[in-house]
mmCIF file of C-alpha atoms and ligand atoms in Angstrom:
data_model
loop_
_atom_site.group_PDB
_atom_site.id
_atom_site.type_symbol
_atom_site.label_atom_id
_atom_site.label_comp_id
_atom_site.label_asym_id
_atom_site.label_seq_id
_atom_site.Cartn_x
_atom_site.Cartn_y
_atom_site.Cartn_z
ATOM 1 C CA MET A 1 -3.508 3.150 22.422
ATOM 2 C CA PRO A 2 -1.324 1.683 19.602
ATOM 3 C CA LEU A 3 1.494 3.762 18.272
ATOM 4 C CA THR A 4 0.568 6.346 15.688
ATOM 5 C CA ILE A 5 2.045 5.705 12.287
ATOM 6 C CA VAL A 6 0.661 8.492 10.197
ATOM 7 C CA GLU A 7 -1.151 11.514 11.409
ATOM 8 C CA ALA A 8 -2.840 14.151 8.903
ATOM 9 C CA ARG A 9 -4.240 17.362 10.180
ATOM 10 C CA ASP A 10 -6.253 19.475 7.772
ATOM 11 C CA LEU A 11 -3.954 18.338 4.937
ATOM 12 C CA SER A 12 -4.884 20.058 1.660
ATOM 13 C CA VAL A 13 -3.086 19.567 -1.670
ATOM 14 C CA ALA A 14 -3.418 21.617 -4.983
ATOM 15 C CA PHE A 15 -2.023 21.222 -8.323
ATOM 16 C CA ASP A 16 -1.760 24.347 -10.435
ATOM 17 C CA GLY A 17 -4.398 25.999 -8.096
ATOM 18 C CA ARG A 18 -6.789 23.066 -8.390
ATOM 19 C CA GLN A 19 -7.612 21.502 -5.061
ATOM 20 C CA VAL A 20 -7.025 17.678 -5.135
ATOM 21 C CA LEU A 21 -7.105 17.066 -1.410
ATOM 22 C CA SER A 22 -8.938 19.276 0.964
ATOM 23 C CA GLY A 23 -9.132 19.402 4.819
ATOM 24 C CA VAL A 24 -8.045 15.797 5.214
ATOM 25 C CA ASN A 25 -7.736 14.492 8.918
ATOM 26 C CA PHE A 26 -7.079 10.970 10.126
ATOM 27 C CA SER A 27 -4.607 8.848 12.265
ATOM 28 C CA ILE A 28 -3.239 5.464 11.206
ATOM 29 C CA ARG A 29 -2.318 3.239 14.128
ATOM 30 C CA GLN A 30 0.152 0.509 14.244
ATOM 31 C CA GLY A 31 -1.582 -2.804 12.964
ATOM 32 C CA ASP A 32 -4.200 -1.156 10.956
ATOM 33 C CA TYR A 33 -4.921 -2.735 7.753
ATOM 34 C CA ILE A 34 -6.593 -0.166 5.687
ATOM 35 C CA GLY A 35 -8.420 -0.537 2.252
ATOM 36 C CA LEU A 36 -8.288 2.793 0.639
ATOM 37 C CA VAL A 37 -10.912 3.267 -1.950
ATOM 38 C CA GLY A 38 -12.445 6.132 -3.908
ATOM 39 C CA PRO A 39 -13.185 7.102 -7.527
ATOM 40 C CA ASN A 40 -10.748 7.649 -10.138
ATOM 41 C CA GLY A 41 -8.814 11.084 -9.394
ATOM 42 C CA SER A 42 -10.106 11.270 -6.007
ATOM 43 C CA GLY A 43 -6.625 11.787 -4.628
ATOM 44 C CA LYS A 44 -5.632 8.229 -3.324
ATOM 45 C CA SER A 45 -2.241 8.207 -5.066
ATOM 46 C CA THR A 46 -1.646 11.839 -4.080
ATOM 47 C CA LEU A 47 -2.465 11.116 -0.302
ATOM 48 C CA ILE A 48 -0.153 8.261 -0.318
ATOM 49 C CA LYS A 49 2.612 10.309 -1.712
ATOM 50 C CA CYS A 50 2.072 12.812 1.005
ATOM 51 C CA MET A 51 2.531 10.103 3.635
ATOM 52 C CA LEU A 52 5.816 9.376 1.937
ATOM 53 C CA GLY A 53 7.012 12.830 1.609
ATOM 54 C CA LEU A 54 6.981 12.479 -2.180
ATOM 55 C CA ILE A 55 4.430 15.452 -2.404
ATOM 56 C CA ARG A 56 4.308 18.565 -0.262
ATOM 57 C CA SER A 57 0.900 19.692 1.156
ATOM 58 C CA SER A 58 -0.187 23.204 0.263
ATOM 59 C CA HIS A 59 -1.835 23.464 3.723
ATOM 60 C CA GLY A 60 -1.884 21.474 6.927
ATOM 61 C CA ALA A 61 0.537 18.899 8.212
ATOM 62 C CA ILE A 62 1.306 15.229 7.985
ATOM 63 C CA SER A 63 3.797 13.071 10.096
ATOM 64 C CA LEU A 64 5.089 9.681 9.548
ATOM 65 C CA PHE A 65 6.314 7.663 12.665
ATOM 66 C CA GLY A 66 6.108 10.938 14.647
ATOM 67 C CA SER A 67 8.292 12.948 12.359
ATOM 68 C CA ALA A 68 8.353 14.576 8.940
ATOM 69 C CA PRO A 69 7.740 11.954 6.085
ATOM 70 C CA VAL A 70 10.955 12.880 4.291
ATOM 71 C CA GLU A 71 13.344 11.758 6.988
ATOM 72 C CA MET A 72 15.705 9.187 5.717
ATOM 73 C CA LYS A 73 15.292 7.128 8.922
ATOM 74 C CA ASN A 74 11.773 6.368 7.918
ATOM 75 C CA ARG A 75 12.613 4.939 4.643
ATOM 76 C CA GLU A 76 13.940 1.534 5.851
ATOM 77 C CA ARG A 77 10.697 0.818 7.776
ATOM 78 C CA ILE A 78 8.521 1.182 4.585
ATOM 79 C CA GLY A 79 7.637 -0.894 1.709
ATOM 80 C CA TYR A 80 6.072 1.082 -1.053
ATOM 81 C CA LEU A 81 4.578 -0.090 -4.380
ATOM 82 C CA PRO A 82 3.725 2.858 -6.567
ATOM 83 C CA GLN A 83 0.742 2.620 -9.011
ATOM 84 C CA ARG A 84 2.995 3.517 -11.942
ATOM 85 C CA MET A 85 6.468 1.910 -12.640
ATOM 86 C CA ASP A 86 8.010 4.439 -14.814
ATOM 87 C CA PHE A 87 11.274 4.248 -13.001
ATOM 88 C CA PHE A 88 12.773 1.170 -14.677
ATOM 89 C CA ASN A 89 15.393 1.744 -17.260
ATOM 90 C CA PRO A 90 14.775 -1.302 -19.682
ATOM 91 C CA ARG A 91 18.401 -1.099 -20.847
ATOM 92 C CA PHE A 92 19.807 -1.453 -17.334
ATOM 93 C CA PRO A 93 21.059 -5.086 -16.956
ATOM 94 C CA THR A 94 19.561 -5.999 -13.400
ATOM 95 C CA THR A 95 18.095 -9.471 -12.753
ATOM 96 C CA VAL A 96 14.998 -10.234 -11.118
ATOM 97 C CA THR A 97 16.787 -11.565 -7.964
ATOM 98 C CA GLU A 98 18.849 -8.443 -7.786
ATOM 99 C CA VAL A 99 15.959 -6.195 -7.957
ATOM 100 C CA ILE A 100 14.095 -8.124 -5.134
ATOM 101 C CA SER A 101 17.404 -7.891 -3.018
ATOM 102 C CA GLN A 102 17.462 -4.135 -3.325
ATOM 103 C CA GLY A 103 14.491 -4.326 -0.997
ATOM 104 C CA LEU A 104 16.718 -5.680 1.688
ATOM 105 C CA ILE A 105 18.030 -2.895 3.910
ATOM 106 C CA ALA A 106 21.493 -3.653 5.052
ATOM 107 C CA THR A 107 21.140 -1.969 8.300
ATOM 108 C CA ARG A 108 18.188 -3.978 9.421
ATOM 109 C CA ARG A 109 19.621 -7.241 8.400
ATOM 110 C CA ALA A 110 22.995 -6.533 9.996
ATOM 111 C CA GLY A 111 23.613 -9.586 12.383
ATOM 112 C CA LYS A 112 20.495 -11.208 11.177
ATOM 113 C CA SER A 113 20.198 -13.662 8.266
ATOM 114 C CA SER A 114 21.760 -12.885 4.875
ATOM 115 C CA GLY A 115 18.225 -12.273 3.574
ATOM 116 C CA ARG A 116 18.515 -15.206 1.207
ATOM 117 C CA GLU A 117 15.660 -17.085 2.918
ATOM 118 C CA GLU A 118 13.437 -13.917 2.712
ATOM 119 C CA ILE A 119 14.195 -13.603 -1.070
ATOM 120 C CA GLU A 120 13.385 -17.205 -1.644
ATOM 121 C CA LYS A 121 10.063 -16.781 0.082
ATOM 122 C CA VAL A 122 8.799 -13.835 -1.823
ATOM 123 C CA ILE A 123 10.049 -15.410 -5.254
ATOM 124 C CA GLU A 124 7.991 -18.303 -4.553
ATOM 125 C CA LEU A 125 4.948 -16.414 -3.345
ATOM 126 C CA LEU A 126 4.869 -14.261 -6.424
ATOM 127 C CA ASP A 127 5.503 -17.056 -8.769
ATOM 128 C CA LEU A 128 8.894 -15.677 -10.045
ATOM 129 C CA LEU A 129 10.896 -18.972 -9.777
ATOM 130 C CA GLY A 130 11.257 -19.246 -13.597
ATOM 131 C CA LEU A 131 12.111 -15.648 -14.017
ATOM 132 C CA ARG A 132 14.644 -15.237 -11.310
ATOM 133 C CA ASN A 133 17.738 -14.910 -13.505
ATOM 134 C CA ARG A 134 15.940 -12.862 -16.317
ATOM 135 C CA LEU A 135 16.670 -9.100 -16.864
ATOM 136 C CA ILE A 136 14.031 -6.953 -15.541
ATOM 137 C CA GLY A 137 13.854 -4.971 -18.736
ATOM 138 C CA GLU A 138 12.866 -8.125 -20.695
ATOM 139 C CA LEU A 139 9.870 -8.844 -18.685
ATOM 140 C CA SER A 140 6.143 -7.720 -19.427
ATOM 141 C CA GLY A 141 4.603 -4.960 -17.338
ATOM 142 C CA GLY A 142 2.727 -7.550 -15.264
ATOM 143 C CA GLN A 143 5.788 -9.594 -14.592
ATOM 144 C CA GLN A 144 7.733 -6.398 -13.519
ATOM 145 C CA GLN A 145 4.974 -5.402 -11.229
ATOM 146 C CA ARG A 146 5.218 -8.757 -9.413
ATOM 147 C CA VAL A 147 8.974 -8.321 -9.006
ATOM 148 C CA ILE A 148 8.328 -4.799 -7.472
ATOM 149 C CA ILE A 149 5.771 -6.229 -5.079
ATOM 150 C CA ALA A 150 8.357 -8.832 -4.069
ATOM 151 C CA ARG A 151 10.901 -6.078 -3.508
ATOM 152 C CA ALA A 152 8.349 -4.139 -1.451
ATOM 153 C CA LEU A 153 7.609 -7.222 0.781
ATOM 154 C CA VAL A 154 11.130 -8.917 1.229
ATOM 155 C CA ASN A 155 12.188 -6.687 3.885
ATOM 156 C CA GLU A 156 9.072 -7.381 6.040
ATOM 157 C CA PRO A 157 8.609 -3.608 6.499
ATOM 158 C CA ASP A 158 6.678 -2.076 9.423
ATOM 159 C CA PHE A 159 4.485 -0.125 7.130
ATOM 160 C CA LEU A 160 3.479 -1.470 3.808
ATOM 161 C CA ILE A 161 1.775 0.983 1.249
ATOM 162 C CA LEU A 162 0.608 -0.678 -1.951
ATOM 163 C CA ASP A 163 -1.071 1.354 -4.567
ATOM 164 C CA GLU A 164 -3.296 -0.798 -6.633
ATOM 165 C CA PRO A 165 -1.147 -3.919 -6.693
ATOM 166 C CA THR A 166 -3.485 -6.579 -7.739
ATOM 167 C CA SER A 167 -4.130 -5.613 -11.307
ATOM 168 C CA ALA A 168 -0.946 -7.478 -12.411
ATOM 169 C CA LEU A 169 -1.671 -10.618 -10.347
ATOM 170 C CA ASP A 170 -3.532 -13.769 -11.602
ATOM 171 C CA PRO A 171 -6.084 -15.183 -9.230
ATOM 172 C CA GLU A 172 -3.938 -17.907 -7.761
ATOM 173 C CA VAL A 173 -0.919 -15.445 -7.056
ATOM 174 C CA ARG A 174 -3.357 -12.969 -5.855
ATOM 175 C CA GLU A 175 -4.630 -15.309 -3.083
ATOM 176 C CA SER A 176 -1.128 -16.026 -1.717
ATOM 177 C CA PHE A 177 -0.300 -12.328 -1.935
ATOM 178 C CA PHE A 178 -3.284 -11.530 0.239
ATOM 179 C CA GLU A 179 -2.323 -14.519 2.553
ATOM 180 C CA LEU A 180 1.059 -12.939 3.015
ATOM 181 C CA LEU A 181 -0.344 -9.532 3.775
ATOM 182 C CA HIS A 182 -2.617 -10.992 6.288
ATOM 183 C CA GLU A 183 0.296 -12.795 7.918
ATOM 184 C CA LEU A 184 2.419 -9.708 7.994
ATOM 185 C CA ASN A 185 -0.503 -7.750 9.480
ATOM 186 C CA GLU A 186 -1.418 -10.549 12.162
ATOM 187 C CA LYS A 187 2.017 -11.865 13.154
ATOM 188 C CA LYS A 188 4.409 -8.930 12.554
ATOM 189 C CA ARG A 189 1.868 -6.268 13.337
ATOM 190 C CA ALA A 190 2.695 -4.604 10.188
ATOM 191 C CA THR A 191 0.536 -1.613 9.201
ATOM 192 C CA ILE A 192 -0.838 -1.739 5.771
ATOM 193 C CA VAL A 193 -2.460 0.700 3.458
ATOM 194 C CA LEU A 194 -3.766 -0.938 0.251
ATOM 195 C CA VAL A 195 -5.321 1.084 -2.447
ATOM 196 C CA THR A 196 -7.763 -0.841 -4.454
ATOM 197 C CA HIS A 197 -10.637 -0.656 -6.807
ATOM 198 C CA ASP A 198 -12.137 -3.736 -5.421
ATOM 199 C CA ILE A 199 -14.570 -2.009 -3.041
ATOM 200 C CA GLY A 200 -16.798 -5.065 -3.051
ATOM 201 C CA GLY A 201 -13.929 -7.229 -1.974
ATOM 202 C CA VAL A 202 -11.825 -5.135 0.446
ATOM 203 C CA GLY A 203 -13.909 -6.095 3.424
ATOM 204 C CA GLN A 204 -12.639 -9.618 3.120
ATOM 205 C CA TYR A 205 -9.030 -8.692 3.926
ATOM 206 C CA ALA A 206 -8.723 -5.123 5.251
ATOM 207 C CA THR A 207 -9.886 -4.340 8.822
ATOM 208 C CA LYS A 208 -10.677 -0.731 8.180
ATOM 209 C CA LEU A 209 -11.976 1.294 5.259
ATOM 210 C CA MET A 210 -11.012 4.635 4.079
ATOM 211 C CA TYR A 211 -13.299 6.220 1.458
ATOM 212 C CA LEU A 212 -11.688 9.219 -0.200
ATOM 213 C CA ASP A 213 -13.021 11.692 -2.432
ATOM 214 C CA LYS A 214 -10.822 14.855 -2.102
ATOM 215 C CA LYS A 215 -11.697 14.586 1.474
ATOM 216 C CA VAL A 216 -12.277 11.618 3.782
ATOM 217 C CA ILE A 217 -15.925 10.602 3.450
ATOM 218 C CA PHE A 218 -15.418 7.634 5.732
ATOM 219 C CA PHE A 219 -12.670 6.140 7.883
ATOM 220 C CA GLY A 220 -13.329 3.264 10.284
ATOM 221 C CA GLY A 221 -14.104 -0.329 10.747
ATOM 222 C CA PHE A 222 -16.567 -2.316 8.565
ATOM 223 C CA ASP A 223 -18.985 -2.681 11.350
ATOM 224 C CA GLU A 224 -19.089 0.920 11.842
ATOM 225 C CA PHE A 225 -19.396 1.381 8.161
ATOM 226 C CA CYS A 226 -22.158 -1.000 7.897
ATOM 227 C CA HIS A 227 -24.185 0.681 10.723
ATOM 228 C CA SER A 228 -23.621 4.212 9.576
ATOM 229 C CA GLU A 229 -26.844 5.908 8.384
ATOM 230 C CA ASN A 230 -24.648 8.460 6.704
ATOM 231 C CA MET A 231 -23.086 5.821 4.604
ATOM 232 C CA ALA A 232 -26.396 4.109 3.967
ATOM 233 C CA SER A 233 -27.457 7.472 2.372
ATOM 234 C CA PHE A 234 -24.180 8.025 0.529
ATOM 235 C CA PHE A 235 -23.861 4.668 -0.972
ATOM 236 C CA GLY A 236 -27.382 3.226 -0.784
ATOM 237 C CA SER A 237 -28.039 0.484 1.743
ATOM 238 C CA ALA A 238 -27.625 -2.396 -0.784
ATOM 239 C CA SER A 239 -23.969 -1.348 -1.735
ATOM 240 C CA GLN A 240 -23.172 -0.699 1.893
ATOM 241 C CA HIS A 241 -23.820 -4.171 2.786
ATOM 242 C CA ILE A 242 -21.833 -5.514 -0.203
ATOM 243 C CA ILE A 243 -18.915 -3.478 0.944
ATOM 244 C CA CYS A 244 -19.120 -4.461 4.614
ATOM 245 C CA HIS A 245 -19.393 -8.140 3.758
ATOM 246 C CA LYS A 246 -20.812 -9.104 7.061
ATOM 247 C CA HIS A 247 -24.500 -8.786 7.143
HETATM 248 P P1 ADP B 301 -6.340 8.559 -7.643
HETATM 249 O O1 ADP B 301 -5.056 7.904 -7.302
HETATM 250 O O2 ADP B 301 -7.346 8.470 -6.495
HETATM 251 O O3 ADP B 301 -7.015 8.123 -8.933
HETATM 252 P P2 ADP B 301 -4.553 10.946 -8.029
HETATM 253 O O4 ADP B 301 -4.113 11.152 -6.565
HETATM 254 O O5 ADP B 301 -3.541 10.170 -8.879
HETATM 255 O O6 ADP B 301 -6.078 10.177 -7.960
HETATM 256 O O7 ADP B 301 -4.970 12.256 -8.715
HETATM 257 C C1 ADP B 301 -5.878 13.096 -8.131
HETATM 258 C C2 ADP B 301 -6.066 14.329 -8.961
HETATM 259 O O8 ADP B 301 -4.847 15.001 -9.050
HETATM 260 C C3 ADP B 301 -6.319 13.941 -10.490
HETATM 261 O O9 ADP B 301 -7.202 14.812 -10.974
HETATM 262 C C4 ADP B 301 -4.952 14.057 -11.236
HETATM 263 O O10 ADP B 301 -5.128 14.423 -12.481
HETATM 264 C C5 ADP B 301 -4.369 15.191 -10.445
HETATM 265 N N1 ADP B 301 -2.811 15.052 -10.259
HETATM 266 C C6 ADP B 301 -2.265 13.921 -9.625
HETATM 267 N N2 ADP B 301 -0.824 14.193 -9.681
HETATM 268 C C7 ADP B 301 -0.649 15.409 -10.345
HETATM 269 C C8 ADP B 301 0.475 16.211 -10.737
HETATM 270 N N3 ADP B 301 1.828 15.707 -10.368
HETATM 271 N N4 ADP B 301 0.305 17.438 -11.293
HETATM 272 C C9 ADP B 301 -0.867 17.772 -11.684
HETATM 273 N N5 ADP B 301 -1.995 17.104 -11.294
HETATM 274 C C10 ADP B 301 -1.972 15.881 -10.759
HETATM 275 MG MG1 MG B 302 -4.087 6.328 -7.981
#
């Protein structure tokens, strides 16, 4: 049985007395590549923040790498792309290359390469060559998001959590982005959780599907999804097969 990366047991979250997640149970194993989908406001970003220890549950428990999510030793193993990037001070004079290099954790790189090669690779992949010396605050929102994706990927983390990353990517960059995720997942056994609106396309890259709507409606492989009578009655059999992409 592969290592457990995240384990949620009867997890519930409420904001101002309103239940946002309720009785959520699942285990994420090393090497899983999960497409996390669900309607707007279904709790996807909240669930991810619970995994990272950024939000506390009101009930139940969640662990990350077998310990409490907030522990610092977990941080360097994770690449996280938040849905909203409201943490950039546009007046702070940091260049694109500097922001990306913040993603390289010194301890992991000690005795290894300088990280320069990794930086070059993500700069090229995310089409940032022409922007590398620009100040981050001068860039458009979409360009900034590409920089933050690059920062999340540069450390080649064990566990990558990406909250709706593709909205800022044009089709060409999107393709190389998905190729890189595939490579990290296949060759480095990175575990990936990708929140996406693209429920029709998610079967092309993810290996598991989690459908969330305050609780886990479905979590499993696409074959299982496809053959589930439960899901057929939930989604309608036409949509079910569009999602599974195989039959
Ligand atoms: P999703 O990412 O699936 O669109 P979210 O997890 O962002 O959903 O939000 C789930 C629900 O929780 C929404 O109704 C949202 O308004 C609410 N919510 C999220 N964060 C907060 C917060 N910090 N305070 C109060 N309500 C919140
Ligand atoms: Mg969200």
